[in-house]
Every structure is written in C-alpha cells, then in structure tokens.
Tab-separated table of C-alpha atoms and ligand atoms in Angstrom:
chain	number	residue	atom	x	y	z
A	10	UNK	CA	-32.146	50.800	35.011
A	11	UNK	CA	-30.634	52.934	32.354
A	12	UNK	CA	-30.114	55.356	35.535
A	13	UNK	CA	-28.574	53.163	37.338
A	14	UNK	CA	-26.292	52.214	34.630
A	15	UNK	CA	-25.309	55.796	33.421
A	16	UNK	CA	-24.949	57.130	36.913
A	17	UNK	CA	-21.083	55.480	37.864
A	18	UNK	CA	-20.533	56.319	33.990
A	19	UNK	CA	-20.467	59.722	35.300
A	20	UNK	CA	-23.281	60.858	32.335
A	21	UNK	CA	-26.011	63.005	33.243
A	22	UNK	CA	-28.952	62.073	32.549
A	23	UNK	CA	-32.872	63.492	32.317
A	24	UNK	CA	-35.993	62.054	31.993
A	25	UNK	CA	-39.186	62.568	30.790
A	26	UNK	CA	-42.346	60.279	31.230
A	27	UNK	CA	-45.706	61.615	31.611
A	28	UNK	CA	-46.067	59.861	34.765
A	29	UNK	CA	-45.124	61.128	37.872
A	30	UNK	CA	-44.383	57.831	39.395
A	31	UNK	CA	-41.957	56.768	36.883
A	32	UNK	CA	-39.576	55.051	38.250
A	33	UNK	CA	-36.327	56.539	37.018
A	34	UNK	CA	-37.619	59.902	39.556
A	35	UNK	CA	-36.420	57.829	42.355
A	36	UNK	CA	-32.924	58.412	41.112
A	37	UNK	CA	-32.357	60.612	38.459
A	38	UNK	CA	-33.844	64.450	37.037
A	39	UNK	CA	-37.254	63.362	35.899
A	40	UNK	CA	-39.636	65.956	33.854
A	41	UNK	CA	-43.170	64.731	34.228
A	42	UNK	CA	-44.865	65.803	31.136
A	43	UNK	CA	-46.384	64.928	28.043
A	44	UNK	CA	-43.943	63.977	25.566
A	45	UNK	CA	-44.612	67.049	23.269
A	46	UNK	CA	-44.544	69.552	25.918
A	47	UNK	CA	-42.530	72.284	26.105
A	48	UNK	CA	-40.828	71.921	29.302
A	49	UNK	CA	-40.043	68.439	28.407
A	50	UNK	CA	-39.514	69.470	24.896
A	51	UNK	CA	-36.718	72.313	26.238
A	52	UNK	CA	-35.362	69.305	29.162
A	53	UNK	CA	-34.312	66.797	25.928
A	54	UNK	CA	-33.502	69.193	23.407
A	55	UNK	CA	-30.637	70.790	25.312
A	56	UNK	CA	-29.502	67.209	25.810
A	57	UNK	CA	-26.160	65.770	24.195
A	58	UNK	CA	-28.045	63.175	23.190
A	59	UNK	CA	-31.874	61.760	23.522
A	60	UNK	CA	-32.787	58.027	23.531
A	61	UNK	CA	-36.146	56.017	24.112
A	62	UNK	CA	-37.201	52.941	26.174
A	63	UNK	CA	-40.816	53.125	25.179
A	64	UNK	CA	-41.985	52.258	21.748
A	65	UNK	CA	-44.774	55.062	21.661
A	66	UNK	CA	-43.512	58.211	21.769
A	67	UNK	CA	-44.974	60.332	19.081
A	68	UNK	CA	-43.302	60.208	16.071
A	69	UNK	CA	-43.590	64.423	15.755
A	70	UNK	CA	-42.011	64.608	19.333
A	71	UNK	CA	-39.054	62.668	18.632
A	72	UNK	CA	-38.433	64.108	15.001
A	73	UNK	CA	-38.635	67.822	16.711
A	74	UNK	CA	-36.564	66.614	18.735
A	75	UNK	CA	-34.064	65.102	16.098
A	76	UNK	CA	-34.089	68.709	14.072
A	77	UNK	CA	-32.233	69.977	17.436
A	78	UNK	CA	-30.058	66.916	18.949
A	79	UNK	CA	-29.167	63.714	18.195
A	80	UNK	CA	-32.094	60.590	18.934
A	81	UNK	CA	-30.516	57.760	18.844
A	82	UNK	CA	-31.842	54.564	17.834
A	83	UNK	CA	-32.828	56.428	14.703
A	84	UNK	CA	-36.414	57.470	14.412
A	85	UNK	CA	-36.818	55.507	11.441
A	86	UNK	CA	-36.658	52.196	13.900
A	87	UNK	CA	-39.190	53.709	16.034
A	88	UNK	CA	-41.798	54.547	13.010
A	89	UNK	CA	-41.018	50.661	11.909
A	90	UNK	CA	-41.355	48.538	15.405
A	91	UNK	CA	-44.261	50.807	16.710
A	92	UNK	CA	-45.740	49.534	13.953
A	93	UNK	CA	-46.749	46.194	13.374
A	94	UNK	CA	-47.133	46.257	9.533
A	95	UNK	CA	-44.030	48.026	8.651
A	96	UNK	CA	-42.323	46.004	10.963
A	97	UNK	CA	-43.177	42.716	9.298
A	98	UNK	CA	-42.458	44.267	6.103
A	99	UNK	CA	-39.502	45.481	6.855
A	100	UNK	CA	-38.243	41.566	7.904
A	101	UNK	CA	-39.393	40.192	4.799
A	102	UNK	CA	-37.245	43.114	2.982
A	103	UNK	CA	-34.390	42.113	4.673
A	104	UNK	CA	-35.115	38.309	4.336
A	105	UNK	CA	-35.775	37.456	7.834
A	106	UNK	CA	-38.420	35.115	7.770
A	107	UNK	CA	-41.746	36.064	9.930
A	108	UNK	CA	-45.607	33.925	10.652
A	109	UNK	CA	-47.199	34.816	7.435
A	110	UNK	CA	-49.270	37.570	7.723
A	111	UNK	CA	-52.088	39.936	5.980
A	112	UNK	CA	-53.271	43.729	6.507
A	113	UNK	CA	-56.163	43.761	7.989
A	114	UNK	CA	-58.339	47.269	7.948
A	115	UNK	CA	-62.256	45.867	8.181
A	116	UNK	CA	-64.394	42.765	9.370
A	117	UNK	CA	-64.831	41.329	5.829
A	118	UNK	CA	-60.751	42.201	5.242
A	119	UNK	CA	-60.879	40.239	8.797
A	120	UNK	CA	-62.921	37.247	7.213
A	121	UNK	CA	-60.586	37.091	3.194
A	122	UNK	CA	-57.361	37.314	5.762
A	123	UNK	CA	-58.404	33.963	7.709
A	124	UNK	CA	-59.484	32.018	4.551
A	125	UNK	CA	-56.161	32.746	3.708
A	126	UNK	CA	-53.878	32.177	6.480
A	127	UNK	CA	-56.241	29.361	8.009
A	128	UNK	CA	-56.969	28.980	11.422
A	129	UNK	CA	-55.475	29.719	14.027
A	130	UNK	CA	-54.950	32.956	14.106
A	131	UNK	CA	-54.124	35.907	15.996
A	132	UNK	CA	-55.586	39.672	15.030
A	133	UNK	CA	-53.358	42.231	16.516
A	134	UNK	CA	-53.772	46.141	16.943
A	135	UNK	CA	-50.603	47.541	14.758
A	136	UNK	CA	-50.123	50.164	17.183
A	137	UNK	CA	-49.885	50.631	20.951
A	138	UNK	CA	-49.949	46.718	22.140
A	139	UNK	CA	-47.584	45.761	24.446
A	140	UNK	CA	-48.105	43.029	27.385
A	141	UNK	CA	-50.352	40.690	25.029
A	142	UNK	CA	-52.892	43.721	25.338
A	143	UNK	CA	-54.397	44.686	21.564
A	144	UNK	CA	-54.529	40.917	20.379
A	145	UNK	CA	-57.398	38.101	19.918
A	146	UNK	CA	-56.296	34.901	19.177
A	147	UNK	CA	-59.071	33.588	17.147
A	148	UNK	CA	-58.859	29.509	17.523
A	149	UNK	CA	-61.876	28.726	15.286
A	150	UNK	CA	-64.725	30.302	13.458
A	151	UNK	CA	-66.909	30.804	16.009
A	152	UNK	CA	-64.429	33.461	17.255
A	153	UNK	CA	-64.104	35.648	14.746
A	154	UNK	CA	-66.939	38.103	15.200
A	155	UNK	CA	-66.150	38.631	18.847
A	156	UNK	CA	-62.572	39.292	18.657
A	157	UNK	CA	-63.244	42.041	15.665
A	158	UNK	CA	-65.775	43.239	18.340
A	159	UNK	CA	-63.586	43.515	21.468
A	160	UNK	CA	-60.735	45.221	19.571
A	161	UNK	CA	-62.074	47.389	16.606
A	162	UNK	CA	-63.851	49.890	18.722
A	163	UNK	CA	-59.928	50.713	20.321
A	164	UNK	CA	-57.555	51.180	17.635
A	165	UNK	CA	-59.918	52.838	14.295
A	166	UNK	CA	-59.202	52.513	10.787
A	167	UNK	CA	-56.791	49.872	9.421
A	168	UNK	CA	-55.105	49.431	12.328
A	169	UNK	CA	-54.476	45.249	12.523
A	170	UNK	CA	-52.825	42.991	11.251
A	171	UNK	CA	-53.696	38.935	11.293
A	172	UNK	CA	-50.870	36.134	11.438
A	173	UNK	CA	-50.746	32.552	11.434
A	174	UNK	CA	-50.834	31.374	14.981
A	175	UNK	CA	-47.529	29.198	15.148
A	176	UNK	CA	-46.905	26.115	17.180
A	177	UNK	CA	-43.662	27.460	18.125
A	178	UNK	CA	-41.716	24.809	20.377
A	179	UNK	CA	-40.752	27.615	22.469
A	180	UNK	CA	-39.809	31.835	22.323
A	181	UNK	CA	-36.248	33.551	21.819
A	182	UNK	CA	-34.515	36.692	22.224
A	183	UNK	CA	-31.741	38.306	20.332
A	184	UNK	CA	-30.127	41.518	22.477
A	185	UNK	CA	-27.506	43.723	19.780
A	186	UNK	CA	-25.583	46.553	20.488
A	187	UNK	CA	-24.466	48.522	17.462
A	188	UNK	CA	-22.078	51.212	18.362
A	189	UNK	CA	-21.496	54.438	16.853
A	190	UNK	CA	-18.814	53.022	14.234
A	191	UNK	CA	-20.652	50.729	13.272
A	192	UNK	CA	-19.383	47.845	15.297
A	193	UNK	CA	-22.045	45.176	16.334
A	194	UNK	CA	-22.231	42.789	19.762
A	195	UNK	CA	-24.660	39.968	19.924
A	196	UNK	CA	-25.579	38.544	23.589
A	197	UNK	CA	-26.409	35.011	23.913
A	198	UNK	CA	-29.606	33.827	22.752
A	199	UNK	CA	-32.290	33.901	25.549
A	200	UNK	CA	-35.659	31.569	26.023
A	201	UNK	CA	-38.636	33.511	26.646
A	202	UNK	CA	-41.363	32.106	28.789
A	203	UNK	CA	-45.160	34.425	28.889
A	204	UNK	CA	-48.043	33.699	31.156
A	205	UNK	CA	-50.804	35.706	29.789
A	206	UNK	CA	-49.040	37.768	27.094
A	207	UNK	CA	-46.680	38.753	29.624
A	208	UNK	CA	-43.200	38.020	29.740
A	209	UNK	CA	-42.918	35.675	32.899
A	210	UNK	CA	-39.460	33.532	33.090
A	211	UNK	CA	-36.707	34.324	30.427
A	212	UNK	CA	-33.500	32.201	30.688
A	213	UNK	CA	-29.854	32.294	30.105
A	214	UNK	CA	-28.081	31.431	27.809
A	215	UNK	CA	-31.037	29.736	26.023
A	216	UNK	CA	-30.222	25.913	26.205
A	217	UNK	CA	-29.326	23.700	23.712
A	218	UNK	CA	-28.949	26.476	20.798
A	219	UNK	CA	-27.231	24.932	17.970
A	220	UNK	CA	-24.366	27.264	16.459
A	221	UNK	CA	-26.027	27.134	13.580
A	222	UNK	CA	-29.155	28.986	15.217
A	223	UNK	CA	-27.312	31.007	16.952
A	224	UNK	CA	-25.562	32.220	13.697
A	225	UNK	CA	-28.903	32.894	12.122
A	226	UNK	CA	-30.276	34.753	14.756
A	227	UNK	CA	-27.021	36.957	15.134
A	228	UNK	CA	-27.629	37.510	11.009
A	229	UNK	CA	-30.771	38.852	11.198
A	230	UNK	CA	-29.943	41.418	14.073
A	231	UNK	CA	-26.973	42.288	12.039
A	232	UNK	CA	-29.223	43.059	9.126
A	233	UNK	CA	-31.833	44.749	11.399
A	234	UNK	CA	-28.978	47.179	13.078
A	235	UNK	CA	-26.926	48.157	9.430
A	236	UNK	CA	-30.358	48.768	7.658
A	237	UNK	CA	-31.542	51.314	9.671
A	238	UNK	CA	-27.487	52.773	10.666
A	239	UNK	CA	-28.461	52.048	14.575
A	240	UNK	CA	-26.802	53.161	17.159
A	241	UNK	CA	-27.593	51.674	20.444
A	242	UNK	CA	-29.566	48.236	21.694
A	243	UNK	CA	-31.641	46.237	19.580
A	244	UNK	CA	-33.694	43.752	20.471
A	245	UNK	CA	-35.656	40.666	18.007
A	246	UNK	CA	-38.138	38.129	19.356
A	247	UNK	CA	-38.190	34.812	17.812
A	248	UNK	CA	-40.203	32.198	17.287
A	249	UNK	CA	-37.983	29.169	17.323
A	250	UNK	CA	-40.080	26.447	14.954
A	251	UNK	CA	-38.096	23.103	14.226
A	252	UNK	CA	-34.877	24.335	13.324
A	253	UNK	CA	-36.154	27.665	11.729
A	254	UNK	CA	-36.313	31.167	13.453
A	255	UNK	CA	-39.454	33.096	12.853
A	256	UNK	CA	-39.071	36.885	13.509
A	257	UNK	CA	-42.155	37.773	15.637
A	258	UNK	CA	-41.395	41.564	16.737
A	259	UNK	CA	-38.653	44.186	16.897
A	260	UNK	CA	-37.799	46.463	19.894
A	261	UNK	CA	-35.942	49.304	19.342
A	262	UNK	CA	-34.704	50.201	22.728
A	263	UNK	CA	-33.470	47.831	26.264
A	264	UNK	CA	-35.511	44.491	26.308
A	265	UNK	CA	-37.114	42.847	28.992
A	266	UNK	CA	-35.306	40.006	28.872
A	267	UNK	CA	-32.075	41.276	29.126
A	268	UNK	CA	-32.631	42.716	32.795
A	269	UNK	CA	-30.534	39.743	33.409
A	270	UNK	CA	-27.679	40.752	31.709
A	271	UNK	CA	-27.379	43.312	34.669
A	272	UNK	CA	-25.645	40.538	37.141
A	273	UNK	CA	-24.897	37.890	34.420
A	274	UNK	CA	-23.143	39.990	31.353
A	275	UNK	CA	-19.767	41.883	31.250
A	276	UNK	CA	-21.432	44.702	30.639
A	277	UNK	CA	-25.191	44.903	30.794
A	278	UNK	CA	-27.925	45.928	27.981
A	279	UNK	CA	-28.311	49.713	29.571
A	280	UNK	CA	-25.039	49.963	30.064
A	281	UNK	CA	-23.886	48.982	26.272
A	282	UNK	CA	-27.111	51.291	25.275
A	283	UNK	CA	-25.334	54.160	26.239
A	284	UNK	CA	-22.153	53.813	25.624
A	285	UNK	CA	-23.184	53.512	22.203
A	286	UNK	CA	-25.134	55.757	21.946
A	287	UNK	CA	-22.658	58.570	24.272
A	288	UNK	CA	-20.273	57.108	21.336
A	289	UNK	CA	-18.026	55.363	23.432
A	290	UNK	CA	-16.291	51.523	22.944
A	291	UNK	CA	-19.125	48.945	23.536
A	292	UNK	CA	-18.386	46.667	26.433
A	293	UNK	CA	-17.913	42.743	26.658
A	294	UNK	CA	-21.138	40.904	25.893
A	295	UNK	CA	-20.483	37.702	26.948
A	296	UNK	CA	-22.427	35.776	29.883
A	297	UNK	CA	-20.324	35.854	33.369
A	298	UNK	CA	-22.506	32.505	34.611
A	299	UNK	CA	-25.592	31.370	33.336
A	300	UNK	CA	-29.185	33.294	34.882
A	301	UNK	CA	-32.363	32.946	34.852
A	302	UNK	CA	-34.936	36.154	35.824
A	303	UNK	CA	-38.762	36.012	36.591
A	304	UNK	CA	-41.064	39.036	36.304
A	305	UNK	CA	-42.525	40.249	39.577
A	306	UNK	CA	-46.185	41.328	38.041
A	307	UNK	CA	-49.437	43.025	39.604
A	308	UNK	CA	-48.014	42.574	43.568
A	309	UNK	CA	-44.800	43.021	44.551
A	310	UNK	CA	-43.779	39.721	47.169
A	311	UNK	CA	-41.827	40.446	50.269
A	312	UNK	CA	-38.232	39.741	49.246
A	313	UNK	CA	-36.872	38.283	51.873
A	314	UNK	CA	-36.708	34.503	50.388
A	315	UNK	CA	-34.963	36.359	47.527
A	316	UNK	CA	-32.743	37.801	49.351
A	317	UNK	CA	-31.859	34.610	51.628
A	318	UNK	CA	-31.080	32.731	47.793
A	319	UNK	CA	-27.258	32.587	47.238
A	320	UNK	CA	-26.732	33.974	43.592
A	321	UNK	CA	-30.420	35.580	43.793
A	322	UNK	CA	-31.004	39.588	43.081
A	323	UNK	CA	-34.119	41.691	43.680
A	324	UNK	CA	-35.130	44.334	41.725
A	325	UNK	CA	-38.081	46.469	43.426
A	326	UNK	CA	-38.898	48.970	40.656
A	327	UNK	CA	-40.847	51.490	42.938
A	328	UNK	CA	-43.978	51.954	41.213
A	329	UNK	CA	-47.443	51.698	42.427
A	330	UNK	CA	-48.855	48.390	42.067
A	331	UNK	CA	-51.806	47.189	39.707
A	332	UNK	CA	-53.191	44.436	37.713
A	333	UNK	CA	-50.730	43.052	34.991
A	334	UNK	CA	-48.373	45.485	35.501
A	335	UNK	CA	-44.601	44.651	35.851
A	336	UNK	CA	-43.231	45.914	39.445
A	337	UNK	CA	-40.357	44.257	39.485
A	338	UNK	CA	-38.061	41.484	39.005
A	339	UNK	CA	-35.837	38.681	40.065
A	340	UNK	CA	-32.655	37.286	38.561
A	341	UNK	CA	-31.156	33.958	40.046
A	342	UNK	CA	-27.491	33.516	38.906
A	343	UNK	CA	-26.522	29.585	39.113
A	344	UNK	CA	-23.452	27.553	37.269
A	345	UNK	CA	-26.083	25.812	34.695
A	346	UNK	CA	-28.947	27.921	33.055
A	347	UNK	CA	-31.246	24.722	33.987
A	348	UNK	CA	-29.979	24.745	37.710
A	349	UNK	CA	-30.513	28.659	37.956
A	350	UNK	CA	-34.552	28.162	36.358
A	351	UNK	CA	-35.407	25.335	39.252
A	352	UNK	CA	-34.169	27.542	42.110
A	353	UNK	CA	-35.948	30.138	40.306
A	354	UNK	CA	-39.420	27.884	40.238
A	355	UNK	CA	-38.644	27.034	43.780
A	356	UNK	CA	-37.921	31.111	44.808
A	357	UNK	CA	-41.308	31.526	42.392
A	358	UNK	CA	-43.441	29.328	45.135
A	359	UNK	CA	-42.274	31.237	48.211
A	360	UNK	CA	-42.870	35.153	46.939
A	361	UNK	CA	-46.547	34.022	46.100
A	362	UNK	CA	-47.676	37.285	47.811
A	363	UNK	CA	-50.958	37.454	49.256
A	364	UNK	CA	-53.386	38.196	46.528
A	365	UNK	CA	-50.838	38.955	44.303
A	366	UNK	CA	-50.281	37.904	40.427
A	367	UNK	CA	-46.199	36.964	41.253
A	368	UNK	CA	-46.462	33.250	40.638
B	2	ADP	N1	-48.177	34.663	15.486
B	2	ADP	C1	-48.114	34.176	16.723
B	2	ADP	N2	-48.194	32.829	16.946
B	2	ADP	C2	-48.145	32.324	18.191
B	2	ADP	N3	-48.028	33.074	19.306
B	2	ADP	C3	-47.944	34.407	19.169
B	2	ADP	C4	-47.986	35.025	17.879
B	2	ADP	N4	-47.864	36.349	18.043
B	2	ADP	C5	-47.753	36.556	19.386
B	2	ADP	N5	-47.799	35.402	20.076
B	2	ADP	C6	-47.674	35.247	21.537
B	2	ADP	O1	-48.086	36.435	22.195
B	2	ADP	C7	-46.974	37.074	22.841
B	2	ADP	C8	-47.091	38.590	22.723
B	2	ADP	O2	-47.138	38.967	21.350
B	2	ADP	P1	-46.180	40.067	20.717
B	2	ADP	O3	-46.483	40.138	19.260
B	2	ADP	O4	-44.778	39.786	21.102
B	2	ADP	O5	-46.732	41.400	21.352
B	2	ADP	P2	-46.305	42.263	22.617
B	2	ADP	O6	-45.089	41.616	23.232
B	2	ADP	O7	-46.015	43.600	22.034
B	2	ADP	O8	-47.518	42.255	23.466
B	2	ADP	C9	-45.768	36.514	22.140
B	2	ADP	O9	-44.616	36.607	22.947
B	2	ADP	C10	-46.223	35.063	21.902
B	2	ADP	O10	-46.151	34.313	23.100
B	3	MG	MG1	-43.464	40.764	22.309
C-alpha cells in the first residue's frame, strides 16, 4: 500500500522483507533477505531515505542503517513500541494514562503481579506479539499456571508484562502524521472491532466521539510525535473506558485501521507517511464520507459481491493464504459511518468463503 501510494508520487521505492511473497514484489523492487544482510543492507543504505511498516526489525539493522541514511520514524520509536515495557513507560512519562501494569520476568513475579493488579488479567510477551499472538488472558486463579506454561517457554527471560484486563466499552484509534517541520495532522478517531486478537471491523469516523475525547486523544499523539521528534505516521490504540482514554499500544509506522483512509481521507495514511517522511507538505486529513473496512483473514472470498456493492472496494493483498493471517481487505464507503458498518455486516455474510475464516 505504501507502493501504491508512492508510485503516482513519482518516488522510487525498494523493499526488503525476508519473504519472498511479500506483497509489495507484486509492484515495486523487492530485496528478499534478512533484514541484516548485506544485499539488503547495500539496497536501503543507498536509499534517500529508509522507513518501516513492521515493528521487528532488529534494532542493530536499522541503527546501521541510520549511521548511513536517514530512518525515519526515529529508531528510538521503534526500540519503545517493539517493546511492551518501555512503551507503557514511556505513556506514563508523558502522562497518557495506560491499564495499570507490572514487569513481569518469573512465575512467582507472575503470582506478586496478580495479587496486585487483581484479576483479570492479561500476561503479554513484551516482544514480537502482534495479532493477539504472545498473550494469556488469565480470568481467574485456576489459570495462572497454564498461561505462564504456554508462553514462557517462547519469549525467555523477563520478557512479559501483566495488565489489568479492562472492561473497555469499546477500542479506538488515533492515526498522526508529523511532518518534517514539525507540523502535526490528526485523522478522525476510529472504533476498532477484534475477533480473536485480530483486528476484524474498524469504523469511520468513530461515532458519537465527544470533542472533548477527541481533543484528548489528539493530545496524547501530539505528545507521542514531539517526544520522540517523529517524522512520519503514528498510530495509538485506545481503550475508551467511561469518558477516559486508556493508551493500550503504540505503532510506529501505517496502522491497520487506517487502510480506510485510502478511499475515505484526502490524502491517505501511506500517502501522508511519505510525504513526511520524503519532507514534503502533509496532505488534508480530513474524512471525504464516512467508511467502514473489514479484514479479509485466513481465506480470501471471491469478490464479486464486493465488487457488485456501490461505494464498496476490494483489496486482494496477493499473499498465500493461511490460518489467521490477514489477506486482504474491504472498505465500504456510505453517507453515515453506521449505514456504511450494516452494508458492511451484510457484504460480511455473502464473502463467507468456503472453509474460510472471512466472517
Ligand atoms: N489490558 C487489556 N484489557 C482488555 N483487553 C485487552 C488488553 N490488552 C489487550 N487487549 C485486547 O487484545 C487485543 C490485542 O492486544 P494488543 O496489546 O493490542 O496486542 P497486538 O495488537 O500487538 O496483538 C486488543 O486490541 C484488545 O482487544
Ligand atoms: Mg494492538
């Protein structure tokens, strides 16, 4: 998508991804290879500039990489949102409140962190989760042993971290674009909907945000982008919990949910990325209608009944299918956000593919 967004920009771009299937060969330079090797190593560093989409790329790789060309986001975000300690420490620095929270490096760490925090709670890997994968949500005592079985073999030496489990009434976005003067765009706020751990249905602009909310969560991606002097798009999940915000985690690159913003923004997330991050004038963030998108995951549906839905768009992402995996996407465009997610729920019904996940 960045690809696609760069290419009428007239930038040229190369990738690297260690797997050959990545998507972004199917229409752009793509170097398959480990991050840190040398062919990719020679690819980026001869670049104008080098970005990121993926939150674990090793920290050496991109700091080699910084001692020859620009990286922008800044490494620093990287090294903080990759992981989740840091990243929850570096809120409640900036006084963005988060679920509270405790290091956790052993079982009996494990067992002092829930008498704590109370139950429920959910132990997550600091590093490498994405997808829900990494994370035992531990409902009641009986649980505890087996989630500190299933995930401490995976991730070594303090490597979790244990929240609160909030009864969140329901999930947010906040997408930011921080150029390279320092100027900073806010989209609208988006709802977030997961099946799974998975981002499922995420909706446009999020209804019913009070200005007040919206203010708050605009302040705390403000704060995120000028502490670490960002360039480029930022993106902060929220728990939205009476009329509070609770920061849950940071991405440091394009977000899922603003795929959307791709038919139903001025200018959309990839786009803004690099234009900041080229160094040119962001572009318009505001909503052109209202849109709702669903993630096509595990089996890709035929599209037809996609395609026959005025205001719909299909996004086939070209890579091989498997469980849980994200292969594509859907974004229905509609004059009211609501309008747009019950044509979407309808479209959702008729892409059931055979044995797929979609739906
Ligand atoms: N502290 C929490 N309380 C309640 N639900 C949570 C909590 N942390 C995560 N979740 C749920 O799990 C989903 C995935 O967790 P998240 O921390 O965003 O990890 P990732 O998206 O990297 O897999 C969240 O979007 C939310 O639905
Ligand atoms: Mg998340």
């Amino acid at each position: 998508m960045l690809a696609l967004a760069g290419h009428p920009l007239g930038l040229e771009l190369v990738f690297v991804d260690p797997n050959p299937d990545a998507p972004a060969g199917q229409v752009a330079e793509l170097v398959a290879a480990d991050y840190g090797d040398a062919a990719a190593l020679r690819a980026l560093e001869r670049c104008d500039v080098v970005t990121y989409e993926f939150e674990n790329v090793p920290l050496d790789v991109t700091r080699r990489i910084a001692a020859a060309t620009r990286v922008l986001p800044p490494p620093r975000a990287l090294e903080v949102a990759r992981d989740r300690l840091l990243e929850k420490r570096c809120f409640r620095e900036l006084g963005i409140p988060t679920p509270a929270f405790r290091d956790v490096g052993t079982e009996r760490e494990l067992g002092e962190a829930l008498s704590e925090l109370g139950l429920p709670a959910v132990l997550k890997a600091r590093r490498q989760g994405y997808d829900g994968k990494g994370q035992a949500v531990i409902e009641d005592a009986s649980a505890i042993a087996a989630a500190w079985q299933r995930l401490s073999p995976d991730y070594g030496a303090d490597a979790f971290i244990l929240e609160s489990k909030v009864a969140f009434e329901r999930e947010l976005s906040i997408i930011a674009v921080r150029g390279a003067a320092g100027d900073v765009r806010s989209y609208p706020l988006i709802e977030n909907r997961h099946r799974d751990g998975i981002l499922d249905v995420s909706i446009a602009p999020a209804p019913g945000i009070t200005p007040e909310l919206a203010r708050e969560a605009e302040a705390h991606a403000r704060r995120l982008l000028e502490h670490f002097d960002y360039v480029g798009v930022l993106a902060l999940e929220l728990f939205q919990v009476g009329g509070r915000l609770l920061a849950n985690e940071l991405a440091p690159r394009v977000h899922n949910s603003g795929h959307l913003t791709i038919e139903a923004a001025s200018t959309s997330q990839f786009e803004n990325h690099l234009r900041a991050i080229v160094g040119w004038p962001l572009g318009a963030v505001e909503l052109t209608t209202p849109a709702c998108m669903l993630n096509l995951v595990g089996a890709l549906p035929d599209p037809a009944p996609a395609l026959a839905l005025g205001g719909a768009h299909f996004h086939d992402y070209g890579k091989p299918a498997r469980r849980g995996r994200k292969l594509g996407h859907v974004t229905v465009c509609a004059s009211t956000a609501e309008l747009g997610l019950e044509r979407l729920e309808r479209l959702r019904a008729e892409l059931r593919a055979p044995g797929g996940e979609a739906g």
